[in-house]
Tab-separated table of C-alpha atoms in Angstrom:
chain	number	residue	atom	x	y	z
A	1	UNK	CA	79.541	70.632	119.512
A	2	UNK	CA	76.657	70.115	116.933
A	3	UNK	CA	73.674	69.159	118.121
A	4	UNK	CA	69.901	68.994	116.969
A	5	UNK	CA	67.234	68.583	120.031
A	6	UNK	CA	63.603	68.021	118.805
A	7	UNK	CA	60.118	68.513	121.005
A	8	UNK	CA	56.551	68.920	120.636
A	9	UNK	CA	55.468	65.049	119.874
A	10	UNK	CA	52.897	63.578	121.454
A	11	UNK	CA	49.286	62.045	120.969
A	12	UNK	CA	46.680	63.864	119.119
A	13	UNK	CA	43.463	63.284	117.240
A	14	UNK	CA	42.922	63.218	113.730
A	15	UNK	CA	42.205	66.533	112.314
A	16	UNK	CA	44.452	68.356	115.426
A	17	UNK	CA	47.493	70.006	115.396
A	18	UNK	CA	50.828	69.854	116.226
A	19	UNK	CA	54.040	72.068	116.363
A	20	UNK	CA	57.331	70.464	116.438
A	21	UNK	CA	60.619	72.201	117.530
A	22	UNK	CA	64.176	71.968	116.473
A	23	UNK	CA	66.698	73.879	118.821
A	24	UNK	CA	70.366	73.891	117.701
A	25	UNK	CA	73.620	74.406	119.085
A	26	UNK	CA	77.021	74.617	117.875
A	27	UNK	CA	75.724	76.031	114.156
A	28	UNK	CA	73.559	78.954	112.791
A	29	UNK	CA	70.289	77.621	110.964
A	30	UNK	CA	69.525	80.302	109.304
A	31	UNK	CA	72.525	80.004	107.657
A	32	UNK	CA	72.242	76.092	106.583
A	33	UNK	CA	69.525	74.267	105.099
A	34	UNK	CA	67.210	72.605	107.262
A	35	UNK	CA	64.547	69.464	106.813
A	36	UNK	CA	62.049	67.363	108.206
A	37	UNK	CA	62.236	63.590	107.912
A	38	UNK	CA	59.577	61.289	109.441
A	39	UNK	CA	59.852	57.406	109.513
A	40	UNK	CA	56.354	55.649	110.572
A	41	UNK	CA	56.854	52.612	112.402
A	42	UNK	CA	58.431	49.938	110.914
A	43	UNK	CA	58.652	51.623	107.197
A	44	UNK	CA	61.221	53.665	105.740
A	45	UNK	CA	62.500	57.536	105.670
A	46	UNK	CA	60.547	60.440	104.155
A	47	UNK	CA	61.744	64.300	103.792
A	48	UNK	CA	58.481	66.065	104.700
A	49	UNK	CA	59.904	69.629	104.425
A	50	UNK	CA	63.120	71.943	103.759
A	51	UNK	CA	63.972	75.207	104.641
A	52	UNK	CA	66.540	77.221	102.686
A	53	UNK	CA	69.156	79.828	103.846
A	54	UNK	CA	66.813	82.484	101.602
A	55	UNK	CA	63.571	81.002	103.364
A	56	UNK	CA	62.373	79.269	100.704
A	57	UNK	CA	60.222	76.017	101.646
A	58	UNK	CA	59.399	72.724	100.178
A	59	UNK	CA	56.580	70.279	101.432
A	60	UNK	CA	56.096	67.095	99.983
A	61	UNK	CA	53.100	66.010	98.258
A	62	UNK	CA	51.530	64.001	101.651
A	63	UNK	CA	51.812	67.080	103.701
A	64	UNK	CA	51.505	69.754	100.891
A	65	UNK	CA	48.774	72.465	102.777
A	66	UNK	CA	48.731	71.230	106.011
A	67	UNK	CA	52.147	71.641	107.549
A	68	UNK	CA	54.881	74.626	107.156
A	69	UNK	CA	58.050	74.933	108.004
A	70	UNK	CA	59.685	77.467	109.248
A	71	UNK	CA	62.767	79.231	111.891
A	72	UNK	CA	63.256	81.595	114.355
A	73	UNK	CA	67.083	83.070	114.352
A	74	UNK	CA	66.740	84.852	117.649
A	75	UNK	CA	66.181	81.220	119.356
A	76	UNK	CA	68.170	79.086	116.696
A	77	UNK	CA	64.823	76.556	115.839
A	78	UNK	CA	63.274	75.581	112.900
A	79	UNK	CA	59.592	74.616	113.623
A	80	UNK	CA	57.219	72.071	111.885
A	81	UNK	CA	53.485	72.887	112.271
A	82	UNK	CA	51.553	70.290	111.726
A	83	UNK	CA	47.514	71.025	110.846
A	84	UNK	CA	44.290	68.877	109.598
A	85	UNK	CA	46.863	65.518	111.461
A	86	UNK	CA	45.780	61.750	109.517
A	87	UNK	CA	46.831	58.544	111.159
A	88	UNK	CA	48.783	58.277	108.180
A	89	UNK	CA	51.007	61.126	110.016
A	90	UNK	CA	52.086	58.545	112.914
A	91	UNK	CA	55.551	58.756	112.677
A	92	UNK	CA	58.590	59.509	114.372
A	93	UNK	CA	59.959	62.710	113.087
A	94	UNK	CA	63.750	64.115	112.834
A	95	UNK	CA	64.615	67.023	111.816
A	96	UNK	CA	68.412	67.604	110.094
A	97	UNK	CA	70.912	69.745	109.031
A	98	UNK	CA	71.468	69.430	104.823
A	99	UNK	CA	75.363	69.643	104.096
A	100	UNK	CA	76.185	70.798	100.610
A	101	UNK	CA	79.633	68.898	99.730
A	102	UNK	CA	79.862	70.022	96.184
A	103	UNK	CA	79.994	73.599	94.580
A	104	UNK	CA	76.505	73.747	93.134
A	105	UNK	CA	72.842	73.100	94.378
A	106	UNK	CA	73.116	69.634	93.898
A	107	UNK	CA	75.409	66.881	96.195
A	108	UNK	CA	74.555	66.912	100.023
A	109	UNK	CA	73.833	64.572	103.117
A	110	UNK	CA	72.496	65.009	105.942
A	111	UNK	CA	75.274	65.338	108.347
A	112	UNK	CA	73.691	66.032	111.987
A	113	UNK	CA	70.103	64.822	112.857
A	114	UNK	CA	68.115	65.174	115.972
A	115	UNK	CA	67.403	62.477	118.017
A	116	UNK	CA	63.822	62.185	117.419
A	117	UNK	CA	60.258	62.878	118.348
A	118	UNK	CA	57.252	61.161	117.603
A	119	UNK	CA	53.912	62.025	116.984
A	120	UNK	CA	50.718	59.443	116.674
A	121	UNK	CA	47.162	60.432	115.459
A	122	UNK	CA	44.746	58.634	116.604
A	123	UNK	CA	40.979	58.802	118.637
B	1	UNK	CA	59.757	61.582	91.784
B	2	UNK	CA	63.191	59.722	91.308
B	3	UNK	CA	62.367	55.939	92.651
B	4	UNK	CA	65.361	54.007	94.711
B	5	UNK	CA	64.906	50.584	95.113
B	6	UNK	CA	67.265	48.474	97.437
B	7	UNK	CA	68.036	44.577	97.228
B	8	UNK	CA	67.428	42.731	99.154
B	9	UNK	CA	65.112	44.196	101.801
B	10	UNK	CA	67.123	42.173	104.119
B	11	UNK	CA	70.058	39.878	104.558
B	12	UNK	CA	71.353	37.335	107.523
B	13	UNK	CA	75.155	37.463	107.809
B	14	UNK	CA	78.063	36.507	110.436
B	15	UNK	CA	80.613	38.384	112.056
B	16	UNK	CA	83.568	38.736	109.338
B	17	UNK	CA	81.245	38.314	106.304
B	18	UNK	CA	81.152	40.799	103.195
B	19	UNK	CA	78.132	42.515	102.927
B	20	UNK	CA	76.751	43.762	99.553
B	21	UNK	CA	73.741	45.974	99.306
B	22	UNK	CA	72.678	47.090	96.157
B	23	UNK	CA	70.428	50.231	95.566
B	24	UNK	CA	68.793	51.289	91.948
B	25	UNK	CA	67.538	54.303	90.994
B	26	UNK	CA	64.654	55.005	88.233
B	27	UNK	CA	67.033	57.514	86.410
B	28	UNK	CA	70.854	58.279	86.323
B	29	UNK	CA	71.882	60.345	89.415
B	30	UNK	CA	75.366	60.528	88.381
B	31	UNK	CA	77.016	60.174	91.927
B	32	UNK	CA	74.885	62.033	94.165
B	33	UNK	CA	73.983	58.951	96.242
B	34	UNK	CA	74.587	58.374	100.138
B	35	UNK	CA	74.418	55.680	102.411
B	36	UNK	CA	73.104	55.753	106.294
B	37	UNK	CA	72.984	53.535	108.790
B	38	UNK	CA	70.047	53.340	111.106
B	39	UNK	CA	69.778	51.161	114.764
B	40	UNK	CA	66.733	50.619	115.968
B	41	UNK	CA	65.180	53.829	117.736
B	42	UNK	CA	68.421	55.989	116.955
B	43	UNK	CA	68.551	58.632	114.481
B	44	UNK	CA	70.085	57.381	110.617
B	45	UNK	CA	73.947	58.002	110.435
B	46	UNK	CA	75.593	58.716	107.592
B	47	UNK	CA	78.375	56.183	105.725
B	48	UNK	CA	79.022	57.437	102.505
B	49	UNK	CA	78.500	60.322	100.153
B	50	UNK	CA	78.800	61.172	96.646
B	51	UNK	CA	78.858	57.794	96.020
B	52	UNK	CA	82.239	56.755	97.953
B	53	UNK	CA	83.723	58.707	99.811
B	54	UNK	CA	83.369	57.985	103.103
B	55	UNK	CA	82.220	60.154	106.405
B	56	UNK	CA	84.816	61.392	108.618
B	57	UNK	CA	84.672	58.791	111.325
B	58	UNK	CA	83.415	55.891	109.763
B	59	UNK	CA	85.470	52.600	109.197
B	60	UNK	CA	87.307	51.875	106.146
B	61	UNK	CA	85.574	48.629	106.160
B	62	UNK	CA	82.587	50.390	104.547
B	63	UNK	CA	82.585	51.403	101.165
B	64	UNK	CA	80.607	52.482	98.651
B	65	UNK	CA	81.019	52.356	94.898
B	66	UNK	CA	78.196	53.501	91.675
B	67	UNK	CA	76.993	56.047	89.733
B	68	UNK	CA	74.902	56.688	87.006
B	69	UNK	CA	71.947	54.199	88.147
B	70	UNK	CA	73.311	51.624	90.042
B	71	UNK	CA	75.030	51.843	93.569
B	72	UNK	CA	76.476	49.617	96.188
B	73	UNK	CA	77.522	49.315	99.440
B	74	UNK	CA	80.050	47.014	101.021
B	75	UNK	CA	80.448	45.984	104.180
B	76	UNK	CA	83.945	44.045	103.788
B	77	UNK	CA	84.285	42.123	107.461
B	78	UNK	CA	80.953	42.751	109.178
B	79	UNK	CA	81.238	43.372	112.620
B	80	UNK	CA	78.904	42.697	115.592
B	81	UNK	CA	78.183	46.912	115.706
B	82	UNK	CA	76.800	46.774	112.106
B	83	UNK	CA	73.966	44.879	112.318
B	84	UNK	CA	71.271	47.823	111.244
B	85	UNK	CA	69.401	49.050	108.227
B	86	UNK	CA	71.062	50.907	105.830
B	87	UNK	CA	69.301	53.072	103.675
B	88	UNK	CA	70.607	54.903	100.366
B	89	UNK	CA	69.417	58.052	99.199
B	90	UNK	CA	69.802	60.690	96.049
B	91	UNK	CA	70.090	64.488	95.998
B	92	UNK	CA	70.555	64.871	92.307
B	93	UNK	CA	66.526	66.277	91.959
B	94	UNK	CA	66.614	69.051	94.585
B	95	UNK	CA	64.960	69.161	96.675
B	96	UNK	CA	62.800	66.285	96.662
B	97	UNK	CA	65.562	63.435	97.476
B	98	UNK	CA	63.950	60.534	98.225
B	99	UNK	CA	65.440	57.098	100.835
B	100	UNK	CA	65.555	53.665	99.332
B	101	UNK	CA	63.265	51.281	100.965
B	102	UNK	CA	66.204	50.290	103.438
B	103	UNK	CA	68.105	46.777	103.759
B	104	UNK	CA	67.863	44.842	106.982
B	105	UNK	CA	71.136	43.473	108.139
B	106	UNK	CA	70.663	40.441	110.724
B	107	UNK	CA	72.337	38.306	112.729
B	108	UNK	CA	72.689	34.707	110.910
């Protein structure tokens, strides 16, 4: 059975740090492509970061510096570090496995998610 | 950044009502459009892909249809279980997709 199990939320003060883990079972995720999605509270869903099979990365713009993504194959997690935290970073973040249905780079879903963790920045 | 925009932001229906949700995009994404389905404080679920064809799993009662620009998801007898958000998303610019602004399904 699939299955995505974040940790590492919790309260923290603007300009602290974080690191977020992903543990999964039932798939290999060094061999899939991994993300990040936050949702603040109340508002809608953002990809924050991606991790490729090669070990490529993408950050979006709002976290672009301060966070990186990344795995560990021995213990089957993908991490999220989280530096120089803003309020605007409140949110409760997933992490999720990126299925590619078609043949070429482009066409996927995110099939299996975690069930959540969240983190709020605030003094 | 592609731009998805969803109409309406929310919507009061009954049991056994068709549902319509509508999502845009700024540019043509051919078909590389899902749909998810989010309860409050669970994770999003996914509906559709590709446009239409639909998750292993999920009732036949959903469907989605669209591509190019302009996308939809129907709900054809709404059941007590799918009152949610539902939230469409592209992956035609990897890998920056991007989440319409989500649709509000409530209880009339």
């Amino acid at each position: 059975e699939v299955q995505l199990v974040e940790s590492g939320g919790g309260l923290v003060q603007p300009g602290g740090s974080l690191r977020l883990s992903c543990a999964a079972s039932g798939f290999t995720v060094s061999s899939n492509f991994m993300t990040w999605v936050r949702q603040a509270p109340g508002k809608g869903l953002e990809c924050v970061s991606f991790i490729y099979t090669g070990g490529s990365t993408y950050y979006a713009d709002s976290v672009k510096g301060r966070f990186t993504i990344s795995r560990d194959q021995s213990k089957n997690t993908v991490y999220l570090q989280m530096n120089s935290l803003r309020a605007e970073d409140t949110a409760v973040y997933y992490c999720a496995r990126d299925y590619y249905y078609g043949a070429g780079p482009l066409g996927s879903y995110f099939d299996y998610w975690g069930q959540g963790t969240l983190v709020t920045v605030s003094s | 950044d592609i731009q998805m925009t969803q109409s309406p932001s929310s919507l009061s229906a009954s049991v056994r009502d068709r549902v319509t949700i509508t999502c845009r995009a700024s540019q043509s994404i051919n078909k590389y459009l899902n749909w998810y389905q989010q309860k409050p404080g669970k994770a999003p679920k996914i509906l559709i892909y590709g446009a239409s064809s639909l998750q292993s799993g999920v009732p036949s009662r959903f469907s989605g249809s669209g591509s190019g620009t302009d996308f939809t998801l129907t709900i054809t007898s709404l059941q007590p279980e799918d009152f949610a958000t539902y939230y469409c998303q592209q992956t035609y610019t990897t890998p920056t997709w991007t989440f319409g602004q989500g649709t509000k399904v409530e209880v009339k």
